CSV table of C-alpha atoms in Angstrom, one decimal:
chain,number,residue,atom,x,y,z
A,140,MET,CA,-7.1,-13.5,-10.5
A,141,GLN,CA,-10.6,-12.2,-11.1
A,142,TYR,CA,-13.5,-13.5,-8.9
A,143,ASP,CA,-17.2,-12.8,-9.1
A,144,PHE,CA,-18.2,-11.9,-5.5
A,145,SER,CA,-21.8,-11.3,-4.7
A,146,ASP,CA,-22.6,-8.4,-2.4
A,147,GLY,CA,-24.9,-10.8,-0.5
A,148,ASP,CA,-27.7,-8.2,-0.7
A,149,HIS,CA,-25.9,-5.8,1.7
A,150,ASP,CA,-26.9,-2.2,2.0
A,151,ARG,CA,-23.7,-0.5,3.0
A,152,VAL,CA,-20.1,-1.8,2.8
A,153,ALA,CA,-17.1,-0.7,4.8
A,154,THR,CA,-13.5,-1.3,3.7
A,155,PHE,CA,-10.5,-1.4,6.0
A,156,ASP,CA,-6.7,-1.2,5.6
A,157,ILE,CA,-3.8,-0.4,7.9
A,158,GLU,CA,-0.3,0.9,7.3
A,159,THR,CA,2.6,-0.2,9.5
A,160,THR,CA,6.3,0.1,10.0
A,161,SER,CA,6.8,-3.7,10.0
A,162,VAL,CA,5.2,-6.9,8.9
A,163,ARG,CA,5.4,-8.2,12.4
A,164,PRO,CA,3.4,-6.5,15.2
A,165,ALA,CA,6.2,-7.2,17.8
A,166,ASP,CA,8.6,-5.1,15.7
A,167,GLY,CA,6.6,-2.3,14.3
A,168,GLU,CA,3.9,0.3,14.8
A,169,VAL,CA,0.6,1.2,13.3
A,170,VAL,CA,0.9,4.5,11.3
A,171,ALA,CA,-2.5,4.9,9.7
A,172,VAL,CA,-5.9,3.2,9.4
A,173,GLY,CA,-8.0,3.7,6.3
A,174,VAL,CA,-11.8,3.2,6.2
A,175,GLY,CA,-14.0,3.4,3.1
A,176,VAL,CA,-17.8,3.3,2.9
A,177,HIS,CA,-20.0,2.8,-0.1
A,178,GLU,CA,-23.3,1.3,-1.2
A,179,PRO,CA,-23.0,-1.9,-3.3
A,180,GLY,CA,-23.5,-1.2,-7.0
A,181,SER,CA,-22.3,2.4,-6.7
A,182,PRO,CA,-19.2,3.4,-8.7
A,183,ALA,CA,-15.9,3.2,-6.7
A,184,GLY,CA,-15.5,7.0,-7.1
A,185,ALA,CA,-18.7,7.5,-5.0
A,186,ALA,CA,-17.1,5.9,-2.0
A,187,GLU,CA,-16.2,8.0,1.0
A,188,TYR,CA,-12.7,7.4,2.4
A,189,THR,CA,-11.2,8.4,5.7
A,190,VAL,CA,-7.5,8.0,6.6
A,191,LEU,CA,-6.8,8.2,10.3
A,192,ARG,CA,-3.2,9.0,11.2
A,193,ARG,CA,-1.2,8.8,14.4
A,194,GLU,CA,-1.6,12.0,16.4
A,195,GLY,CA,1.3,12.0,18.8
A,196,ASP,CA,2.5,8.9,20.5
A,197,ASP,CA,-0.8,7.2,21.2
A,198,GLU,CA,-0.9,4.2,18.9
A,199,ALA,CA,-3.6,2.4,20.8
A,200,ALA,CA,-5.9,5.5,20.4
A,201,LEU,CA,-5.4,5.2,16.6
A,202,VAL,CA,-6.4,1.5,16.6
A,203,GLU,CA,-9.4,2.4,18.7
A,204,ARG,CA,-10.4,5.3,16.4
A,205,GLY,CA,-10.0,3.0,13.3
A,206,VAL,CA,-12.2,0.3,14.7
A,207,ALA,CA,-14.7,3.0,15.8
A,208,ALA,CA,-14.8,4.4,12.3
A,209,VAL,CA,-15.7,1.0,10.9
A,210,GLU,CA,-18.4,0.5,13.7
A,211,ASP,CA,-19.8,4.0,13.1
A,212,ALA,CA,-20.0,3.6,9.3
A,213,GLY,CA,-23.4,1.9,9.5
A,214,ALA,CA,-22.2,-0.9,7.3
A,215,ASP,CA,-23.5,-4.4,7.2
A,216,LEU,CA,-20.4,-5.9,5.5
A,217,LEU,CA,-16.7,-5.4,6.0
A,218,VAL,CA,-14.5,-5.9,3.0
A,219,SER,CA,-10.7,-6.2,3.2
A,220,TYR,CA,-7.7,-7.5,1.3
A,221,ASN,CA,-5.8,-9.8,3.7
A,222,GLY,CA,-7.7,-8.4,6.7
A,223,THR,CA,-8.1,-11.8,8.3
A,224,GLY,CA,-4.5,-12.9,7.5
A,225,TYR,CA,-2.8,-9.6,8.5
A,226,ASP,CA,-4.6,-6.4,9.4
A,227,LEU,CA,-6.9,-7.6,12.2
A,228,ASP,CA,-4.2,-9.9,13.7
A,229,TYR,CA,-1.7,-7.1,13.5
A,230,LEU,CA,-4.0,-4.8,15.4
A,231,ASP,CA,-4.5,-7.4,18.1
A,232,GLY,CA,-0.8,-8.0,18.3
A,233,ARG,CA,0.0,-4.3,18.6
A,234,MET,CA,-2.6,-3.8,21.3
A,235,ALA,CA,-1.1,-6.7,23.3
A,236,ALA,CA,2.4,-5.2,22.8
A,237,LEU,CA,1.0,-2.0,24.2
A,238,GLY,CA,-0.5,-3.8,27.2
A,239,ARG,CA,-4.0,-3.1,26.0
A,240,GLU,CA,-7.0,-5.4,25.3
A,241,PRO,CA,-7.7,-6.1,21.6
A,242,VAL,CA,-10.5,-4.0,20.1
A,243,PRO,CA,-12.9,-6.4,18.2
A,244,VAL,CA,-14.5,-5.4,15.0
A,245,ALA,CA,-18.1,-6.4,15.2
A,246,LEU,CA,-18.6,-7.1,11.5
A,247,HIS,CA,-15.7,-9.5,11.6
A,248,GLU,CA,-16.8,-11.2,14.8
A,249,SER,CA,-20.3,-11.7,13.4
A,250,GLY,CA,-18.9,-13.3,10.2
A,251,ASP,CA,-19.9,-10.4,8.0
A,252,HIS,CA,-16.4,-9.9,6.7
A,253,LEU,CA,-15.4,-10.6,3.1
A,254,ASP,CA,-11.6,-10.9,2.8
A,255,LEU,CA,-10.8,-10.7,-0.9
A,256,MET,CA,-7.4,-12.2,-0.4
A,257,VAL,CA,-8.7,-15.6,0.9
A,258,PRO,CA,-9.7,-17.2,-2.4
A,259,ARG,CA,-6.5,-15.8,-4.1
A,260,ARG,CA,-4.4,-17.2,-1.3
A,261,VAL,CA,-6.0,-20.6,-1.8
A,262,ARG,CA,-5.5,-20.6,-5.5
A,263,ALA,CA,-1.9,-19.4,-5.3
A,264,SER,CA,-1.0,-22.0,-2.7
A,265,ALA,CA,-2.5,-24.8,-4.8
A,266,ALA,CA,-0.5,-23.6,-7.8
A,267,GLY,CA,2.7,-23.1,-5.8
A,268,GLU,CA,2.7,-19.4,-6.6
A,269,ASP,CA,3.3,-16.3,-4.6
A,270,TYR,CA,0.2,-14.5,-3.2
A,271,PRO,CA,-0.9,-11.8,-5.5
A,272,SER,CA,-0.5,-8.2,-4.4
A,273,LEU,CA,-3.5,-5.9,-4.1
A,274,GLU,CA,-2.1,-3.9,-7.0
A,275,ALA,CA,-1.9,-7.0,-9.2
A,276,CYS,CA,-5.5,-7.9,-8.3
A,277,LEU,CA,-6.8,-4.4,-9.1
A,278,SER,CA,-4.9,-4.5,-12.5
A,279,SER,CA,-6.6,-7.8,-13.3
A,280,TYR,CA,-10.0,-5.9,-13.2
A,281,GLY,CA,-8.6,-3.1,-15.4
A,282,ILE,CA,-8.2,-0.8,-12.4
A,283,GLU,CA,-4.7,0.8,-12.4
A,284,PRO,CA,-3.7,1.6,-8.8
A,285,ALA,CA,-2.4,5.1,-8.2
A,286,ARG,CA,1.4,5.3,-8.3
A,287,THR,CA,2.8,7.0,-5.3
A,288,VAL,CA,6.2,8.6,-5.5
A,289,TRP,CA,8.2,9.6,-2.4
A,290,ARG,CA,11.7,11.0,-2.5
A,291,GLY,CA,11.9,10.4,-6.3
A,292,ALA,CA,11.0,6.7,-6.3
A,293,GLU,CA,7.9,4.6,-6.3
A,294,LEU,CA,6.5,4.0,-2.7
A,295,THR,CA,6.0,0.3,-2.2
A,296,ASN,CA,4.7,-1.3,0.9
A,297,VAL,CA,8.3,-2.2,1.9
A,298,ARG,CA,9.5,1.4,1.4
A,299,PHE,CA,6.6,2.7,3.4
A,300,GLY,CA,7.5,0.4,6.3
A,301,ARG,CA,11.2,1.1,6.1
A,302,GLU,CA,11.2,4.8,5.2
A,303,LEU,CA,8.0,6.8,5.1
A,304,GLY,CA,6.3,5.3,8.2
A,305,PRO,CA,9.3,5.9,10.4
A,306,ALA,CA,9.9,9.3,9.0
A,307,TYR,CA,6.3,10.3,9.7
A,308,LEU,CA,6.6,9.0,13.3
A,309,ASP,CA,9.9,10.8,13.7
A,310,ALA,CA,8.2,14.0,12.6
A,311,LEU,CA,5.6,13.4,15.4
A,312,GLY,CA,8.3,12.9,17.9
A,313,THR,CA,7.3,9.2,18.5
A,314,PRO,CA,9.3,6.0,18.7
A,315,THR,CA,9.6,4.8,15.2
A,316,GLY,CA,10.5,1.1,15.3
A,317,ARG,CA,13.4,1.9,12.9
A,318,ASN,CA,15.1,-1.3,14.0
A,319,SER,CA,12.1,-3.1,12.5
A,320,ALA,CA,13.2,-2.3,8.9
A,321,ARG,CA,14.9,-5.7,8.9
A,322,SER,CA,11.5,-7.4,9.3
A,323,TRP,CA,10.3,-6.4,5.9
A,324,THR,CA,11.2,-9.6,4.1
A,325,THR,CA,8.8,-9.3,1.1
A,326,THR,CA,8.9,-7.1,-1.9
A,327,SER,CA,6.0,-5.4,-3.5
């Protein structure tokens, strides 16, 4: 699943990812937004990463802070993995569920968004295969993703949505969307 992507002569790249308690915005909540920034050609270890977490019960404020972090990064390219098929749509859906207007990401709106999942989704669909996980794609480039353990077992996306995300929101004293655990229908 390797692809050779050109950086398109960009000067600064922002990456973007969200963590949620459900795969469906109507059933879950945004728990965290991650933003990374680096210069093309620099080693991955030179990137600067920021993880924005919920503070209290203001989920909309987290979404707004996440988009602002991308906007303030000074990047001329946004890179995501399934950002167009999940992350950005999820954020729009959550803002609608909260009665708020969506917060557009300027780099996405201007077409300066490289979603690394798109060509993999096309290839997998044509072959009748499941979409590859981010972890599988990283492994294909010889990059072993960090293994996160929580409560004695590997923390997958599904466990995050069903267990850790709601536990974190419980600790904050917020609604957790615990009934959304049934909406995690995929495994990873």
